[in-house]
Tab-separated table of C-alpha atoms in Angstrom:
chain	number	residue	atom	x	y	z
A	10	MET	CA	-69.073	10.091	72.273
A	11	TYR	CA	-67.973	11.623	69.126
A	12	ILE	CA	-66.687	9.184	66.379
A	13	LEU	CA	-64.616	10.068	63.209
A	14	ALA	CA	-65.676	7.601	60.687
A	15	ILE	CA	-63.898	6.670	57.380
A	16	GLU	CA	-65.272	4.713	54.399
A	17	SER	CA	-63.119	4.006	51.248
A	18	SER	CA	-63.982	0.466	50.202
A	19	CYS	CA	-64.774	1.286	46.572
A	20	ASP	CA	-65.324	4.412	44.466
A	21	GLU	CA	-66.633	6.881	47.249
A	22	THR	CA	-64.530	8.566	49.967
A	23	ALA	CA	-66.630	9.467	52.946
A	24	VAL	CA	-65.829	10.897	56.175
A	25	ALA	CA	-68.380	11.519	58.882
A	26	VAL	CA	-68.800	12.497	62.639
A	27	VAL	CA	-71.284	10.512	64.495
A	28	GLU	CA	-72.484	11.142	67.992
A	29	ASP	CA	-73.369	8.365	70.265
A	30	GLY	CA	-73.972	6.031	67.353
A	31	ARG	CA	-77.232	7.241	66.325
A	32	TYR	CA	-76.890	11.029	65.334
A	33	VAL	CA	-75.074	12.118	62.194
A	34	LEU	CA	-73.289	15.576	62.728
A	35	SER	CA	-71.778	15.616	59.341
A	36	ASP	CA	-71.231	13.138	56.428
A	37	ALA	CA	-68.795	14.462	53.747
A	38	ILE	CA	-68.779	12.381	50.529
A	39	ALA	CA	-66.478	12.711	47.391
A	40	SER	CA	-67.868	10.562	44.540
A	41	GLN	CA	-65.832	8.985	41.793
A	42	ILE	CA	-68.793	8.168	39.590
A	43	GLU	CA	-67.968	10.609	36.763
A	44	MET	CA	-64.375	9.394	36.481
A	45	HIS	CA	-65.235	5.505	36.461
A	46	THR	CA	-68.255	6.152	34.060
A	47	ILE	CA	-65.732	6.533	31.361
A	48	TYR	CA	-64.615	3.047	31.814
A	49	GLY	CA	-68.023	1.371	32.313
A	50	GLY	CA	-66.990	0.314	35.814
A	51	VAL	CA	-64.671	0.978	38.822
A	52	VAL	CA	-60.866	0.989	37.960
A	53	PRO	CA	-59.245	-0.034	41.301
A	54	GLU	CA	-55.981	1.874	40.774
A	55	ILE	CA	-57.780	5.089	39.833
A	56	ALA	CA	-60.148	4.677	42.935
A	57	SER	CA	-57.254	4.315	45.203
A	58	ARG	CA	-55.510	7.423	43.801
A	59	LYS	CA	-58.705	9.364	44.032
A	60	HIS	CA	-59.162	8.255	47.676
A	61	VAL	CA	-55.621	9.626	48.475
A	62	GLU	CA	-56.440	13.047	46.945
A	63	ALA	CA	-59.674	13.400	48.711
A	64	ILE	CA	-59.516	11.983	52.249
A	65	TYR	CA	-57.562	14.701	54.251
A	66	GLY	CA	-59.690	17.446	52.908
A	67	LEU	CA	-62.969	15.451	53.614
A	68	ALA	CA	-61.798	14.747	57.222
A	69	ASP	CA	-61.369	18.589	57.687
A	70	ARG	CA	-64.622	19.316	56.312
A	71	ALA	CA	-66.391	16.601	58.242
A	72	LEU	CA	-65.069	18.273	61.496
A	73	GLN	CA	-65.987	21.786	60.485
A	74	GLU	CA	-69.506	20.789	59.357
A	75	ALA	CA	-69.900	18.980	62.653
A	76	GLY	CA	-68.798	21.908	64.722
A	77	ILE	CA	-66.125	20.117	66.710
A	78	THR	CA	-62.509	20.196	66.988
A	79	ARG	CA	-60.023	17.232	66.516
A	80	ALA	CA	-59.498	17.235	70.266
A	81	GLN	CA	-63.173	16.303	70.972
A	82	ILE	CA	-62.819	13.018	68.823
A	83	ASP	CA	-63.188	10.075	71.135
A	84	ALA	CA	-62.410	7.270	68.678
A	85	VAL	CA	-61.795	6.691	64.982
A	86	ALA	CA	-63.797	4.039	63.018
A	87	VAL	CA	-62.761	2.742	59.594
A	88	THR	CA	-63.820	0.091	57.066
A	89	TYR	CA	-61.243	-2.491	56.815
A	90	GLY	CA	-63.056	-5.075	54.534
A	91	PRO	CA	-64.536	-6.156	52.444
A	92	GLY	CA	-63.809	-4.192	49.387
A	93	LEU	CA	-61.135	-3.154	46.936
A	94	ILE	CA	-57.854	-3.786	48.720
A	95	GLY	CA	-55.947	-0.729	47.448
A	96	ALA	CA	-58.965	1.569	48.162
A	97	LEU	CA	-59.322	0.057	51.607
A	98	LEU	CA	-55.744	0.566	52.617
A	99	VAL	CA	-55.986	4.213	51.884
A	100	GLY	CA	-58.795	4.639	54.613
A	101	VAL	CA	-57.120	2.210	56.945
A	102	ASN	CA	-53.969	3.992	56.837
A	103	PHE	CA	-55.353	7.381	57.186
A	104	ALA	CA	-57.396	6.168	60.117
A	105	LYS	CA	-54.484	4.635	61.932
A	106	SER	CA	-52.485	7.906	61.511
A	107	ALA	CA	-55.448	9.871	62.803
A	108	ALA	CA	-56.155	7.768	65.679
A	109	TYR	CA	-52.339	7.663	66.650
A	110	ALA	CA	-52.008	11.357	66.596
A	111	LEU	CA	-55.314	12.055	68.597
A	112	GLY	CA	-54.419	9.390	71.073
A	113	VAL	CA	-57.756	7.838	70.645
A	114	PRO	CA	-58.941	4.123	69.943
A	115	LEU	CA	-59.037	2.661	66.469
A	116	ILE	CA	-62.386	0.665	65.474
A	117	PRO	CA	-62.074	-1.589	62.585
A	118	VAL	CA	-65.712	-2.038	60.819
A	119	HIS	CA	-67.056	-4.477	58.348
A	120	HIS	CA	-68.338	-2.811	55.311
A	121	VAL	CA	-71.505	-4.825	55.274
A	122	ARG	CA	-72.294	-4.408	59.080
A	123	GLY	CA	-71.871	-0.749	58.410
A	124	HIS	CA	-74.734	-0.873	55.681
A	125	ILE	CA	-76.888	-2.753	58.100
A	126	ALA	CA	-76.319	0.005	60.713
A	127	ALA	CA	-77.600	2.743	58.323
A	128	ASN	CA	-81.139	1.504	59.396
A	129	TYR	CA	-80.290	2.476	63.010
A	130	ILE	CA	-79.861	6.126	61.682
A	131	THR	CA	-83.069	6.120	59.813
A	132	TYR	CA	-84.995	4.359	62.558
A	133	PRO	CA	-83.634	5.293	66.058
A	134	GLU	CA	-86.130	2.924	67.619
A	135	LEU	CA	-84.744	-0.221	65.848
A	136	GLU	CA	-82.854	-2.724	67.858
A	137	PRO	CA	-81.609	-6.211	66.949
A	138	PRO	CA	-82.640	-9.083	66.462
A	139	PHE	CA	-83.936	-8.800	62.960
A	140	CYS	CA	-83.465	-10.253	59.427
A	141	CYS	CA	-81.622	-8.206	56.910
A	142	LEU	CA	-81.321	-8.395	53.170
A	143	CYS	CA	-77.925	-6.929	52.098
A	144	VAL	CA	-77.802	-5.975	48.432
A	145	SER	CA	-75.153	-4.102	46.570
A	146	GLY	CA	-72.647	-4.111	43.725
A	147	GLY	CA	-70.410	-6.484	45.572
A	148	ASN	CA	-72.716	-8.556	47.884
A	149	SER	CA	-76.276	-10.131	48.006
A	150	LEU	CA	-76.686	-11.552	51.480
A	151	ILE	CA	-79.229	-12.699	53.967
A	152	VAL	CA	-78.090	-11.892	57.454
A	153	ASP	CA	-79.364	-12.900	60.865
A	154	VAL	CA	-78.596	-9.729	62.990
A	155	ARG	CA	-78.763	-11.291	66.382
A	156	SER	CA	-77.271	-8.273	68.194
A	157	TYR	CA	-75.464	-5.203	67.148
A	158	THR	CA	-72.351	-7.081	66.814
A	159	GLU	CA	-73.329	-10.917	66.586
A	160	MET	CA	-74.420	-11.772	63.054
A	161	GLU	CA	-74.687	-14.989	60.981
A	162	LEU	CA	-74.848	-15.414	57.284
A	163	LEU	CA	-77.916	-17.278	56.233
A	164	GLY	CA	-77.816	-17.065	52.442
A	165	ALA	CA	-75.684	-15.348	49.673
A	166	SER	CA	-75.190	-15.323	45.951
A	167	ARG	CA	-73.241	-18.094	44.550
A	168	ASP	CA	-72.006	-15.994	41.794
A	169	ASP	CA	-72.695	-12.201	40.725
A	170	ALA	CA	-74.076	-9.869	43.104
A	171	ALA	CA	-77.446	-8.229	42.120
A	172	GLY	CA	-76.043	-4.726	41.838
A	173	GLU	CA	-73.093	-6.067	39.604
A	174	CYS	CA	-75.880	-7.398	37.160
A	175	PHE	CA	-77.686	-4.167	37.104
A	176	ASP	CA	-74.367	-2.360	36.325
A	177	LYS	CA	-73.477	-4.763	33.322
A	178	VAL	CA	-76.890	-4.617	31.938
A	179	ALA	CA	-76.970	-0.999	32.094
A	180	ARG	CA	-73.540	-0.746	30.423
A	181	VAL	CA	-74.711	-2.967	27.387
A	182	LEU	CA	-77.964	-0.705	27.260
A	183	GLY	CA	-75.770	2.394	27.213
A	184	ILE	CA	-77.726	4.258	30.010
A	185	GLY	CA	-74.842	4.876	32.402
A	186	TYR	CA	-72.789	3.834	35.415
A	187	PRO	CA	-73.672	2.667	38.103
A	188	GLY	CA	-76.558	0.923	36.624
A	189	GLY	CA	-79.062	0.554	39.604
A	190	GLY	CA	-80.396	4.149	39.430
A	191	PRO	CA	-80.741	4.236	35.392
A	192	MET	CA	-82.433	0.891	35.278
A	193	ASP	CA	-84.863	1.863	38.034
A	194	ARG	CA	-85.844	5.027	36.415
A	195	LEU	CA	-86.001	3.358	32.914
A	196	ALA	CA	-88.356	0.594	34.375
A	197	GLN	CA	-91.079	3.150	35.338
A	198	GLY	CA	-94.201	2.429	33.231
A	199	GLY	CA	-92.714	-0.619	31.568
A	200	ASP	CA	-94.653	-4.067	31.580
A	201	ASN	CA	-92.745	-6.234	33.844
A	202	HIS	CA	-94.079	-9.428	32.185
A	203	LYS	CA	-93.169	-8.650	28.701
A	204	TYR	CA	-89.789	-10.342	28.640
A	205	PRO	CA	-89.605	-13.552	30.520
A	206	MET	CA	-86.358	-13.822	32.733
A	207	PRO	CA	-84.945	-16.927	34.362
A	208	HIS	CA	-85.234	-17.415	38.174
A	209	ALA	CA	-82.606	-19.680	39.296
A	210	LYS	CA	-82.610	-21.907	42.284
A	211	VAL	CA	-79.656	-23.464	44.227
A	212	ASP	CA	-80.224	-27.334	45.086
A	213	GLY	CA	-80.265	-27.959	48.789
A	214	ALA	CA	-79.676	-24.221	49.613
A	215	PRO	CA	-83.100	-22.457	49.550
A	216	LEU	CA	-81.726	-19.116	51.008
A	217	ASP	CA	-78.880	-18.978	48.511
A	218	MET	CA	-79.238	-17.103	45.124
A	219	SER	CA	-77.543	-17.105	41.609
A	220	PHE	CA	-77.622	-14.208	39.263
A	221	SER	CA	-75.250	-15.060	36.574
A	222	GLY	CA	-77.932	-16.919	34.560
A	223	LEU	CA	-80.276	-13.949	34.724
A	224	LYS	CA	-77.389	-11.636	33.515
A	225	THR	CA	-76.443	-13.718	30.739
A	226	ALA	CA	-80.203	-14.068	29.500
A	227	ALA	CA	-80.671	-10.338	29.831
A	228	LEU	CA	-77.459	-9.646	27.678
A	229	ASN	CA	-78.457	-12.274	25.172
A	230	LEU	CA	-81.839	-10.624	24.821
A	231	ILE	CA	-80.336	-7.328	24.145
A	232	HIS	CA	-77.796	-8.517	21.562
A	233	ASN	CA	-80.469	-10.613	19.773
A	234	SER	CA	-82.683	-7.963	19.334
A	235	GLN	CA	-79.773	-5.781	17.953
A	236	GLN	CA	-78.664	-8.470	15.654
A	237	LYS	CA	-82.211	-8.920	14.143
A	238	GLY	CA	-82.889	-5.371	13.930
A	239	GLU	CA	-85.947	-5.589	16.358
A	240	ALA	CA	-86.921	-2.712	18.571
A	241	LEU	CA	-86.351	-3.547	22.306
A	242	ASP	CA	-89.075	-2.008	24.535
A	243	ARG	CA	-86.429	-0.688	26.968
A	244	PRO	CA	-88.946	0.254	29.741
A	245	SER	CA	-90.528	-3.135	29.715
A	246	PHE	CA	-87.144	-4.718	29.480
A	247	ALA	CA	-85.825	-2.857	32.523
A	248	ALA	CA	-89.052	-3.616	34.314
A	249	SER	CA	-88.926	-7.293	33.735
A	250	PHE	CA	-85.131	-7.444	34.638
A	251	GLY	CA	-85.872	-5.522	37.917
A	252	ARG	CA	-88.728	-7.984	38.721
A	253	ALA	CA	-86.718	-11.112	38.215
A	254	VAL	CA	-84.160	-9.675	40.676
A	255	SER	CA	-86.768	-8.882	43.069
A	256	ASP	CA	-88.467	-12.296	42.712
A	257	THR	CA	-85.005	-13.763	43.630
A	258	LEU	CA	-84.316	-11.558	46.756
A	259	VAL	CA	-87.722	-10.979	48.388
A	260	PRO	CA	-89.140	-14.637	48.892
A	261	ARG	CA	-85.798	-15.880	50.176
A	262	THR	CA	-85.612	-13.065	52.703
A	263	MET	CA	-89.175	-13.702	53.864
A	264	LEU	CA	-88.315	-17.562	54.125
A	265	ALA	CA	-85.373	-16.518	56.394
A	266	ALA	CA	-87.518	-14.090	58.449
A	267	GLU	CA	-90.097	-16.891	58.968
A	268	GLN	CA	-87.472	-19.393	60.023
A	269	LEU	CA	-86.035	-16.684	62.457
A	270	GLY	CA	-89.329	-15.611	63.829
A	271	TYR	CA	-88.211	-12.219	64.823
A	272	GLY	CA	-90.993	-10.343	62.883
A	273	LYS	CA	-88.644	-7.607	61.748
A	274	VAL	CA	-87.012	-7.333	58.300
A	275	ALA	CA	-84.546	-4.588	57.140
A	276	VAL	CA	-82.815	-4.034	53.813
A	277	ALA	CA	-79.400	-2.537	53.263
A	278	GLY	CA	-76.935	-1.479	50.489
A	279	GLY	CA	-76.800	0.295	47.326
A	280	VAL	CA	-79.574	-1.871	45.724
A	281	ALA	CA	-81.756	-1.314	48.674
A	282	ALA	CA	-82.590	2.040	46.914
A	283	ASN	CA	-84.379	0.128	44.116
A	284	SER	CA	-88.007	1.128	44.080
A	285	ARG	CA	-89.216	-2.421	42.914
A	286	ILE	CA	-87.414	-4.141	45.723
A	287	ARG	CA	-88.482	-1.714	48.323
A	288	ALA	CA	-92.102	-2.043	47.229
A	289	ASP	CA	-92.140	-5.862	47.196
A	290	LEU	CA	-90.410	-6.219	50.419
A	291	GLN	CA	-92.788	-3.734	52.048
A	292	ALA	CA	-95.803	-5.720	50.683
A	293	ALA	CA	-94.480	-9.043	51.620
A	294	CYS	CA	-93.877	-7.732	55.309
A	295	GLU	CA	-97.164	-6.135	55.432
A	296	GLN	CA	-98.931	-9.444	54.299
A	297	ARG	CA	-97.115	-11.182	57.126
A	298	GLY	CA	-97.518	-8.687	59.738
A	299	TYR	CA	-93.769	-8.039	59.856
A	300	GLN	CA	-92.091	-4.631	60.780
A	301	VAL	CA	-90.184	-3.490	57.619
A	302	TYR	CA	-87.248	-1.034	57.720
A	303	LEU	CA	-86.044	0.652	54.671
A	304	PRO	CA	-83.092	2.996	55.002
A	305	GLU	CA	-83.151	6.542	53.485
A	306	LEU	CA	-82.112	6.580	49.960
A	307	LYS	CA	-79.029	8.739	50.817
A	308	LEU	CA	-77.852	6.161	53.220
A	309	CYS	CA	-78.203	3.219	50.887
A	310	GLY	CA	-74.999	3.950	48.951
A	311	ASP	CA	-71.528	3.916	50.715
A	312	ASN	CA	-71.134	6.629	53.328
A	313	GLY	CA	-69.321	7.391	56.442
A	314	ALA	CA	-72.267	7.919	58.728
A	315	MET	CA	-73.046	4.164	58.697
A	316	ILE	CA	-69.355	3.139	59.567
A	317	GLY	CA	-69.506	5.648	62.401
A	318	CYS	CA	-72.965	4.122	63.716
A	319	GLN	CA	-71.472	0.522	63.665
A	320	GLY	CA	-68.217	1.662	64.903
A	321	TYR	CA	-69.948	2.849	68.122
A	322	TYR	CA	-71.536	-0.571	68.887
A	323	GLU	CA	-68.165	-2.368	67.992
A	324	TYR	CA	-66.554	0.070	70.383
A	325	LEU	CA	-68.933	-0.926	73.006
A	326	ALA	CA	-68.499	-4.492	72.286
A	327	GLY	CA	-64.626	-4.158	72.955
A	328	THR	CA	-63.493	-4.194	69.214
A	329	ARG	CA	-60.230	-2.445	68.719
A	330	GLY	CA	-57.663	-2.271	66.101
A	331	GLY	CA	-53.994	-2.319	66.500
A	332	TRP	CA	-51.373	-0.068	64.598
A	333	ASP	CA	-50.646	-3.179	62.488
A	334	LEU	CA	-54.268	-3.300	61.412
A	335	ASN	CA	-54.755	-4.573	57.764
A	336	ALA	CA	-57.295	-4.399	55.101
A	337	TYR	CA	-58.880	-7.374	53.572
A	338	ALA	CA	-60.635	-7.809	50.228
A	339	ASN	CA	-62.844	-10.546	51.565
A	340	MET	CA	-64.357	-11.047	55.066
A	341	ASP	CA	-67.094	-13.061	56.736
A	342	ILE	CA	-69.553	-10.905	58.148
A	343	GLY	CA	-70.271	-13.166	61.103
A	344	HIS	CA	-66.530	-13.456	62.096
A	345	PRO	CA	-64.558	-10.494	61.045
A	346	ARG	CA	-60.761	-10.797	61.345
A	347	LEU	CA	-59.462	-8.769	64.238
A	348	LEU	CA	-55.940	-7.870	65.192
């Protein structure tokens, strides 16, 4: 089964062709990072316009690279939430048009479910159930993946997402956007205990997280050093910040995994590329005898392949979108809105 998959939830336009849910025949991506770097973050209106400019050409390129024709497409899968509403609408409307013109089913896919499915591409042997930590610029979630399409949210950030904090701290440091990669590289060789960072807890919700205090403390530390004319040990600062984020995410994921008892833990999303988080999660799982699944770095960020993979399992479960399918900025991973 060939699925044409479309992802446009934020600042990357992606179109992929996926065979039988696990085999990626092509994955064409147009990044907007260079454009948004000028503003230090994603400008939604610019993102939407860039998606419009790129999406048709990417679809043609994906088909050419996959070596198949339009007539061979069996279904069209598309991210319909959560994300930037204008950006999502570009992908949704293109997908509806393509599915209608080809006479094939339209499959709506939850963006974070797509990130989880990236693990199925990296690990063909992986099957639910498992516990998954989902971390990106917009989400920090711990998810019970009971089956390919049945999921429950166990814990989440009450305020900022982990990736958002990396972006904002990196912007103040002046090391680029998005901030996850530059912060990770800067932290190499730094002393991760040099700068104490807060570790917040949410009363009565041991699996929930809070990053706003950490972000504020980090920004204050940078500004105070500048105002006092003191040199900031940037590698040690980045390492200390990364350790604080990992110390928030990994223990909660392990607690959730212990409660679930599956013995399998995965990570997904853009922040899943962070070397400190990957190493800490792997060490914690090995200590407990759990299987750990870390997606390929190229599959951590937004891509079409992950949407095609999840779209296949949504298709098998009977998920279909009508020609009135809408996009949603917010959406529960356990109960996606279906039309």
